[in-house]
Amino acid sequence: MIIDPYNRVHNYLRISLTDNCNLRCFYCMPEEEYDFTPASRLMQPNEIETIAKQFVQLGVTKIRLTGGEPLVRKDAAAIITALSKLPVTLTLTTNALRLHHFTDVLTNAGIKSLNISLDTLQEEKFLLVTRRNEFKQVYNNIQLMLQRGFHVKVNVVVMKGLNENEILDFVAWTKEQPVHVRFIEFMPFTGNKWTSNKVFSYHEILELIQKQYAIIKLQDDAHDTAKAFQVPGHIGTFSVISTMTAPFCSTCNRLRLTADGKLKNCLFSKEETDLLTPLRNGADIIPLIHENIASKAKELGGQLTTNFETLHTDEIKNRSMITIGG
Ligand code: SAM
Ligand code: SF4
């Protein structure tokens, strides 16, 4: 088992397939010109499979593929198919842009649930956030996945002054459609223009919704990062991921593997352990995994505090979100 100094058992691995993407969300990509990692430095399909098997041997039961945009990789289908053979719940976080090419692959891989990112229901604002005019394709693909019976969670990063005025529109969407909207507090990463006054907090989100709707709290699972609610009579649900104001570190069971094969034990950890180079050199990576988890901080990578108003982003040492894998 993979257990950290705080007795947290880690059985959930998020694997980034690439730091490349077909969108350019300003809160995710670094500001400056960015060179994507060359293919030779990315984990190859057989390497991903080998590393994933080692984690399964250590007790991992759930794997999420992410990125960058996982579905821009030419070999994404082969990777999904290979990992679907492992005894894990396999799932995916995607911007949905290429999902229509993958419906059969996902179904055949036994994937039932998808996390899809969409921060606005307005076409022009989508262009502003992602720098690509692709709202319709993303929205249509969400509809397609709903029709195909997938459990669809929609990730909405809420940023003050940008999209908090759409929170009620997203909640209204849950009335007739079985979408599970997840409002995410805006988090700081290297180069993402985060400032504390752009955080629209869990508390503010709930307050705004409650002015319009009576809501009920739903039961959360032990390791859920989202606090779930429903408007009575709506078929979908909404939840809030309150990383900045009410983190869920005490029940953390997650590990992250970057597309270049580095293990991160927290989204906000400074340190990372290279697994890919030792693997390529024929070394046993299991001791490295244990070494990495032994250094896991109690909360927020040991770098952030919930008093986010006092945070100075230049003091945080991390990657940009697109290179971590959200
Ligand atoms: N490309 C895929 C997508 O957009 O869903 C997967 C990768 S993306 C990095 C994973 C998730 O991280 C997305 O839901 C995205 O909105 C979220 N994310 C990225 N930067 C963020 C930030 N600064 N604060 C909060 N969430 C962020
Ligand atoms: Fe790409 Fe997802 Fe990051 Fe947007 S959030 S730039 S879609 S990786």
GROMACS .gro file of C-alpha atoms and ligand atoms in nm:
model
  361
    1MET     CA    1   0.000   0.000   0.000
    2ILE     CA    2   0.103   0.359  -0.051
    3ILE     CA    3   0.065   0.528   0.289
    4ASP     CA    4   0.195   0.871   0.383
    5PRO     CA    5   0.319   0.994   0.724
    6TYR     CA    6  -0.039   1.101   0.810
    7ASN     CA    7  -0.175   0.749   0.751
    8ARG     CA    8  -0.354   0.843   0.433
    9VAL     CA    9  -0.382   0.550   0.195
   10HIS     CA   10  -0.325   0.653  -0.166
   11ASN     CA   11  -0.526   0.447  -0.411
   12TYR     CA   12  -0.608   0.704  -0.679
   13LEU     CA   13  -0.359   0.794  -0.952
   14ARG     CA   14  -0.404   1.075  -1.200
   15ILE     CA   15  -0.191   1.031  -1.509
   16SER     CA   16  -0.125   1.324  -1.739
   17LEU     CA   17  -0.087   1.206  -2.097
   18THR     CA   18   0.048   1.531  -2.237
   19ASP     CA   19   0.107   1.898  -2.160
   20ASN     CA   20  -0.024   1.983  -2.507
   21CYS     CA   21  -0.374   2.115  -2.556
   22ASN     CA   22  -0.613   2.232  -2.824
   23LEU     CA   23  -0.740   2.515  -2.602
   24ARG     CA   24  -0.542   2.794  -2.431
   25CYS     CA   25  -0.727   2.861  -2.105
   26PHE     CA   26  -0.552   3.161  -1.952
   27TYR     CA   27  -0.580   3.029  -1.595
   28CYS     CA   28  -0.410   2.702  -1.687
   29MET     CA   29  -0.135   2.788  -1.936
   30PRO     CA   30   0.164   3.001  -1.840
   31GLU     CA   31   0.154   3.360  -1.966
   32GLU     CA   32   0.478   3.348  -2.159
   33GLU     CA   33   0.531   3.159  -2.487
   34TYR     CA   34   0.521   2.793  -2.398
   35ASP     CA   35   0.699   2.501  -2.564
   36PHE     CA   36   0.517   2.172  -2.526
   37THR     CA   37   0.728   1.879  -2.411
   38PRO     CA   38   0.871   1.689  -2.710
   39ALA     CA   39   0.727   1.342  -2.766
   40SER     CA   40   1.055   1.168  -2.677
   41ARG     CA   41   1.035   1.306  -2.322
   42LEU     CA   42   0.674   1.196  -2.273
   43MET     CA   43   0.591   0.857  -2.129
   44GLN     CA   44   0.527   0.616  -2.415
   45PRO     CA   45   0.216   0.392  -2.409
   46ASN     CA   46   0.411   0.085  -2.290
   47GLU     CA   47   0.581   0.295  -2.020
   48ILE     CA   48   0.247   0.432  -1.900
   49GLU     CA   49   0.113   0.079  -1.882
   50THR     CA   50   0.420  -0.051  -1.695
   51ILE     CA   51   0.412   0.232  -1.442
   52ALA     CA   52   0.034   0.200  -1.397
   53LYS     CA   53   0.075  -0.172  -1.326
   54GLN     CA   54   0.329  -0.096  -1.053
   55PHE     CA   55   0.081   0.141  -0.890
   56VAL     CA   56  -0.196  -0.118  -0.914
   57GLN     CA   57   0.036  -0.365  -0.744
   58LEU     CA   58   0.069  -0.108  -0.463
   59GLY     CA   59  -0.307  -0.077  -0.419
   60VAL     CA   60  -0.422   0.182  -0.672
   61THR     CA   61  -0.785   0.113  -0.769
   62LYS     CA   62  -0.871   0.425  -0.966
   63ILE     CA   63  -0.688   0.594  -1.254
   64ARG     CA   64  -0.785   0.924  -1.412
   65LEU     CA   65  -0.629   1.033  -1.741
   66THR     CA   66  -0.578   1.404  -1.775
   67GLY     CA   67  -0.338   1.660  -1.922
   68GLY     CA   68  -0.306   1.906  -2.094
   69GLU     CA   69  -0.577   1.765  -2.310
   70PRO     CA   70  -0.544   1.384  -2.298
   71LEU     CA   71  -0.738   1.333  -2.621
   72VAL     CA   72  -0.492   1.529  -2.838
   73ARG     CA   73  -0.240   1.248  -2.809
   74LYS     CA   74  -0.240   1.041  -3.128
   75ASP     CA   75  -0.209   0.723  -2.923
   76ALA     CA   76  -0.478   0.821  -2.668
   77ALA     CA   77  -0.712   0.543  -2.782
   78ALA     CA   78  -0.439   0.279  -2.748
   79ILE     CA   79  -0.346   0.404  -2.400
   80ILE     CA   80  -0.710   0.407  -2.285
   81THR     CA   81  -0.763   0.057  -2.420
   82ALA     CA   82  -0.448  -0.078  -2.254
   83LEU     CA   83  -0.530   0.075  -1.916
   84SER     CA   84  -0.889  -0.051  -1.933
   85LYS     CA   85  -0.751  -0.405  -1.895
   86LEU     CA   86  -0.619  -0.323  -1.546
   87PRO     CA   87  -0.837  -0.388  -1.238
   88VAL     CA   88  -0.911  -0.018  -1.183
   89THR     CA   89  -1.193   0.228  -1.232
   90LEU     CA   90  -1.072   0.423  -1.532
   91THR     CA   91  -1.189   0.775  -1.599
   92LEU     CA   92  -1.095   1.090  -1.786
   93THR     CA   93  -1.083   1.467  -1.751
   94THR     CA   94  -1.119   1.641  -2.086
   95ASN     CA   95  -1.217   1.969  -2.249
   96ALA     CA   96  -1.456   1.761  -2.467
   97LEU     CA   97  -1.337   1.909  -2.795
   98ARG     CA   98  -1.241   1.572  -2.946
   99LEU     CA   99  -1.484   1.352  -2.754
  100HIS     CA  100  -1.697   1.271  -3.058
  101HIS     CA  101  -1.402   1.072  -3.198
  102PHE     CA  102  -1.379   0.867  -2.880
  103THR     CA  103  -1.731   0.756  -2.786
  104ASP     CA  104  -1.675   0.393  -2.887
  105VAL     CA  105  -1.324   0.377  -2.740
  106LEU     CA  106  -1.453   0.505  -2.407
  107THR     CA  107  -1.754   0.275  -2.407
  108ASN     CA  108  -1.542  -0.028  -2.496
  109ALA     CA  109  -1.298   0.067  -2.221
  110GLY     CA  110  -1.582   0.054  -1.968
  111ILE     CA  111  -1.553   0.425  -1.886
  112LYS     CA  112  -1.880   0.545  -1.738
  113SER     CA  113  -1.800   0.883  -1.593
  114LEU     CA  114  -1.629   1.186  -1.746
  115ASN     CA  115  -1.516   1.519  -1.608
  116ILE     CA  116  -1.556   1.789  -1.870
  117SER     CA  117  -1.436   2.147  -1.835
  118LEU     CA  118  -1.662   2.433  -1.937
  119ASP     CA  119  -1.636   2.767  -1.759
  120THR     CA  120  -1.903   2.959  -1.942
  121LEU     CA  121  -2.227   2.901  -2.131
  122GLN     CA  122  -2.161   3.207  -2.348
  123GLU     CA  123  -1.987   3.164  -2.679
  124GLU     CA  124  -1.794   3.494  -2.674
  125LYS     CA  125  -1.675   3.439  -2.318
  126PHE     CA  126  -1.559   3.089  -2.411
  127LEU     CA  127  -1.337   3.248  -2.675
  128LEU     CA  128  -1.205   3.495  -2.419
  129VAL     CA  129  -1.117   3.222  -2.167
  130THR     CA  130  -0.984   2.954  -2.404
  131ARG     CA  131  -0.865   3.170  -2.695
  132ARG     CA  132  -1.039   2.927  -2.929
  133ASN     CA  133  -1.381   2.960  -3.090
  134GLU     CA  134  -1.499   2.611  -2.999
  135PHE     CA  135  -1.792   2.659  -2.763
  136LYS     CA  136  -2.043   2.482  -2.989
  137GLN     CA  137  -1.827   2.173  -3.034
  138VAL     CA  138  -1.771   2.141  -2.660
  139TYR     CA  139  -2.137   2.198  -2.575
  140ASN     CA  140  -2.255   1.954  -2.845
  141ASN     CA  141  -2.012   1.691  -2.723
  142ILE     CA  142  -2.145   1.725  -2.370
  143GLN     CA  143  -2.494   1.663  -2.512
  144LEU     CA  144  -2.360   1.365  -2.707
  145MET     CA  145  -2.206   1.209  -2.399
  146LEU     CA  146  -2.526   1.261  -2.201
  147GLN     CA  147  -2.723   1.091  -2.480
  148ARG     CA  148  -2.478   0.802  -2.469
  149GLY     CA  149  -2.551   0.761  -2.098
  150PHE     CA  150  -2.220   0.880  -1.953
  151HIS     CA  151  -2.222   1.035  -1.605
  152VAL     CA  152  -2.104   1.387  -1.692
  153LYS     CA  153  -1.944   1.618  -1.438
  154VAL     CA  154  -1.888   1.971  -1.567
  155ASN     CA  155  -1.592   2.153  -1.412
  156VAL     CA  156  -1.640   2.529  -1.387
  157VAL     CA  157  -1.349   2.735  -1.256
  158VAL     CA  158  -1.518   3.035  -1.096
  159MET     CA  159  -1.329   3.363  -1.126
  160LYS     CA  160  -1.458   3.685  -0.976
  161GLY     CA  161  -1.549   3.939  -1.243
  162LEU     CA  162  -1.545   3.675  -1.515
  163ASN     CA  163  -1.812   3.410  -1.466
  164GLU     CA  164  -1.962   3.428  -1.118
  165ASN     CA  165  -2.261   3.591  -1.289
  166GLU     CA  166  -2.322   3.259  -1.466
  167ILE     CA  167  -2.339   3.041  -1.155
  168LEU     CA  168  -2.720   3.051  -1.155
  169ASP     CA  169  -2.728   2.964  -1.527
  170PHE     CA  170  -2.519   2.656  -1.455
  171VAL     CA  171  -2.750   2.557  -1.167
  172ALA     CA  172  -3.052   2.612  -1.395
  173TRP     CA  173  -2.891   2.370  -1.644
  174THR     CA  174  -2.921   2.091  -1.382
  175LYS     CA  175  -3.301   2.125  -1.387
  176GLU     CA  176  -3.371   1.933  -1.707
  177GLN     CA  177  -3.041   1.759  -1.775
  178PRO     CA  178  -2.849   1.509  -1.561
  179VAL     CA  179  -2.533   1.718  -1.551
  180HIS     CA  180  -2.327   1.740  -1.234
  181VAL     CA  181  -2.181   2.088  -1.226
  182ARG     CA  182  -1.871   2.135  -1.009
  183PHE     CA  183  -1.776   2.492  -0.923
  184ILE     CA  184  -1.402   2.508  -0.858
  185GLU     CA  185  -1.233   2.784  -0.662
  186PHE     CA  186  -0.964   2.950  -0.873
  187MET     CA  187  -0.620   2.818  -0.770
  188PRO     CA  188  -0.273   2.972  -0.810
  189PHE     CA  189  -0.017   2.804  -1.035
  190THR     CA  190   0.299   2.926  -1.197
  191GLY     CA  191   0.221   3.194  -1.455
  192ASN     CA  192  -0.161   3.182  -1.437
  193LYS     CA  193  -0.245   3.542  -1.340
  194TRP     CA  194  -0.398   3.433  -1.008
  195THR     CA  195  -0.469   3.705  -0.756
  196SER     CA  196  -0.661   3.654  -0.434
  197ASN     CA  197  -0.929   3.905  -0.535
  198LYS     CA  198  -1.025   3.679  -0.828
  199VAL     CA  199  -1.121   3.392  -0.594
  200PHE     CA  200  -1.497   3.354  -0.565
  201SER     CA  201  -1.520   3.139  -0.255
  202TYR     CA  202  -1.726   2.834  -0.159
  203HIS     CA  203  -1.915   3.053   0.084
  204GLU     CA  204  -1.988   3.318  -0.180
  205ILE     CA  205  -2.100   3.054  -0.432
  206LEU     CA  206  -2.347   2.899  -0.188
  207GLU     CA  207  -2.474   3.237  -0.073
  208LEU     CA  208  -2.545   3.341  -0.431
  209ILE     CA  209  -2.726   3.016  -0.516
  210GLN     CA  210  -2.931   3.022  -0.197
  211LYS     CA  211  -3.070   3.365  -0.285
  212GLN     CA  212  -3.244   3.197  -0.578
  213TYR     CA  213  -3.294   2.836  -0.473
  214ALA     CA  214  -3.370   2.625  -0.169
  215ILE     CA  215  -3.097   2.360  -0.183
  216ILE     CA  216  -3.028   2.030  -0.009
  217LYS     CA  217  -2.691   1.889   0.089
  218LEU     CA  218  -2.612   1.551  -0.062
  219GLN     CA  219  -2.399   1.280   0.097
  220ASP     CA  220  -2.034   1.306  -0.010
  221ASP     CA  221  -1.810   1.000  -0.044
  222ALA     CA  222  -1.515   0.971   0.194
  223HIS     CA  223  -1.255   1.096  -0.056
  224ASP     CA  224  -1.470   1.344  -0.248
  225THR     CA  225  -1.306   1.676  -0.319
  226ALA     CA  226  -1.645   1.829  -0.399
  227LYS     CA  227  -1.922   1.915  -0.156
  228ALA     CA  228  -2.243   1.818  -0.335
  229PHE     CA  229  -2.587   1.981  -0.336
  230GLN     CA  230  -2.909   1.961  -0.530
  231VAL     CA  231  -3.203   2.185  -0.599
  232PRO     CA  232  -3.510   1.973  -0.513
  233GLY     CA  233  -3.680   1.874  -0.839
  234HIS     CA  234  -3.365   1.916  -1.052
  235ILE     CA  235  -3.231   1.599  -1.209
  236GLY     CA  236  -2.869   1.709  -1.203
  237THR     CA  237  -2.664   1.826  -0.906
  238PHE     CA  238  -2.402   2.087  -0.830
  239SER     CA  239  -2.105   2.085  -0.600
  240VAL     CA  240  -1.819   2.306  -0.492
  241ILE     CA  241  -1.449   2.223  -0.487
  242SER     CA  242  -1.321   2.451  -0.216
  243THR     CA  243  -0.946   2.397  -0.240
  244MET     CA  244  -0.863   2.753  -0.142
  245THR     CA  245  -1.100   2.815   0.150
  246ALA     CA  246  -1.186   2.468   0.285
  247PRO     CA  247  -0.936   2.211   0.154
  248PHE     CA  248  -0.998   1.840   0.179
  249CYS     CA  249  -0.639   1.735   0.248
  250SER     CA  250  -0.720   1.521   0.553
  251THR     CA  251  -0.886   1.259   0.332
  252CYS     CA  252  -0.651   1.290   0.034
  253ASN     CA  253  -0.591   0.964  -0.154
  254ARG     CA  254  -0.448   1.114  -0.475
  255LEU     CA  255  -0.114   1.096  -0.652
  256ARG     CA  256  -0.020   1.258  -0.979
  257LEU     CA  257   0.207   1.144  -1.257
  258THR     CA  258   0.309   1.416  -1.500
  259ALA     CA  259   0.328   1.347  -1.873
  260ASP     CA  260   0.709   1.340  -1.848
  261GLY     CA  261   0.690   1.074  -1.580
  262LYS     CA  262   0.741   1.272  -1.258
  263LEU     CA  263   0.546   1.170  -0.949
  264LYS     CA  264   0.385   1.453  -0.750
  265ASN     CA  265   0.219   1.369  -0.420
  266CYS     CA  266   0.012   1.688  -0.418
  267LEU     CA  267  -0.115   1.939  -0.672
  268PHE     CA  268   0.083   2.202  -0.482
  269SER     CA  269   0.397   2.006  -0.401
  270LYS     CA  270   0.735   2.157  -0.494
  271GLU     CA  271   0.913   1.826  -0.505
  272GLU     CA  272   0.864   1.560  -0.767
  273THR     CA  273   1.021   1.220  -0.820
  274ASP     CA  274   1.134   1.115  -1.163
  275LEU     CA  275   1.001   0.765  -1.233
  276LEU     CA  276   1.048   0.763  -1.609
  277THR     CA  277   1.429   0.793  -1.626
  278PRO     CA  278   1.488   0.515  -1.369
  279LEU     CA  279   1.229   0.301  -1.550
  280ARG     CA  280   1.413   0.356  -1.879
  281ASN     CA  281   1.737   0.260  -1.702
  282GLY     CA  282   1.584  -0.063  -1.581
  283ALA     CA  283   1.561   0.039  -1.214
  284ASP     CA  284   1.290  -0.068  -0.968
  285ILE     CA  285   1.059   0.232  -0.926
  286ILE     CA  286   0.863   0.099  -0.627
  287PRO     CA  287   1.115   0.225  -0.363
  288LEU     CA  288   1.100   0.566  -0.536
  289ILE     CA  289   0.721   0.575  -0.503
  290HIS     CA  290   0.748   0.497  -0.130
  291GLU     CA  291   1.020   0.758  -0.086
  292ASN     CA  292   0.802   1.018  -0.256
  293ILE     CA  293   0.495   0.949  -0.044
  294ALA     CA  294   0.702   0.960   0.275
  295SER     CA  295   0.765   1.328   0.205
  296LYS     CA  296   0.400   1.426   0.152
  297ALA     CA  297   0.305   1.740   0.342
  298LYS     CA  298  -0.001   1.746   0.565
  299GLU     CA  299  -0.182   2.017   0.370
  300LEU     CA  300  -0.166   2.194   0.034
  301GLY     CA  301   0.183   2.076  -0.053
  302GLY     CA  302   0.316   2.260   0.252
  303GLN     CA  303   0.312   2.576   0.039
  304LEU     CA  304  -0.036   2.729   0.062
  305THR     CA  305  -0.254   2.823   0.355
  306THR     CA  306  -0.630   2.862   0.369
  307ASN     CA  307  -0.568   3.226   0.448
  308PHE     CA  308  -0.535   3.272   0.073
  309GLU     CA  309  -0.559   3.652   0.087
  310THR     CA  310  -0.202   3.661   0.220
  311LEU     CA  311  -0.059   3.432  -0.048
  312HIS     CA  312   0.225   3.558  -0.264
  313THR     CA  313   0.229   3.358  -0.584
  314ASP     CA  314   0.595   3.435  -0.654
  315GLU     CA  315   0.684   3.240  -0.337
  316ILE     CA  316   0.505   2.926  -0.455
  317LYS     CA  317   0.732   2.681  -0.634
  318ASN     CA  318   0.533   2.462  -0.869
  319ARG     CA  319   0.463   2.390  -1.231
  320SER     CA  320   0.187   2.547  -1.436
  321MET     CA  321  -0.139   2.352  -1.420
  322ILE     CA  322  -0.109   2.237  -1.780
  323THR     CA  323   0.220   2.063  -1.702
  324ILE     CA  324   0.096   1.904  -1.378
  325GLY     CA  325  -0.227   1.750  -1.499
  326GLY     CA  326  -0.532   1.874  -1.316
  327SAM     N1  327  -0.778   1.957  -2.061
  327SAM     C1  328  -0.858   1.889  -1.966
  327SAM     C2  329  -0.967   1.979  -1.913
  327SAM     O1  330  -0.960   2.101  -1.935
  327SAM     O2  331  -1.059   1.927  -1.852
  327SAM     C3  332  -0.782   1.827  -1.852
  327SAM     C4  333  -0.672   1.906  -1.788
  327SAM     S1  334  -0.721   2.050  -1.698
  327SAM     C5  335  -0.564   2.107  -1.639
  327SAM     C6  336  -0.800   1.978  -1.557
  327SAM     C7  337  -0.888   2.069  -1.477
  327SAM     O3  338  -0.810   2.165  -1.410
  327SAM     C8  339  -0.990   2.145  -1.559
  327SAM     O4  340  -1.119   2.125  -1.508
  327SAM     C9  341  -0.949   2.289  -1.539
  327SAM     O5  342  -1.058   2.375  -1.545
  327SAM    C10  343  -0.884   2.284  -1.404
  327SAM     N2  344  -0.795   2.397  -1.378
  327SAM    C11  345  -0.693   2.439  -1.455
  327SAM     N3  346  -0.633   2.546  -1.399
  327SAM    C12  347  -0.701   2.573  -1.285
  327SAM    C13  348  -0.688   2.673  -1.183
  327SAM     N4  349  -0.595   2.765  -1.189
  327SAM     N5  350  -0.775   2.671  -1.081
  327SAM    C14  351  -0.871   2.576  -1.074
  327SAM     N6  352  -0.887   2.478  -1.165
  327SAM    C15  353  -0.804   2.477  -1.271
  328SF4    FE1  354  -0.627   2.289  -2.197
  328SF4    FE2  355  -0.773   2.191  -1.997
  328SF4    FE3  356  -0.578   2.366  -1.949
  328SF4    FE4  357  -0.793   2.451  -2.075
  328SF4     S1  358  -0.785   2.369  -1.865
  328SF4     S2  359  -0.577   2.494  -2.135
  328SF4     S3  360  -0.849   2.275  -2.188
  328SF4     S4  361  -0.552   2.164  -2.025
   0.00000   0.00000   0.00000
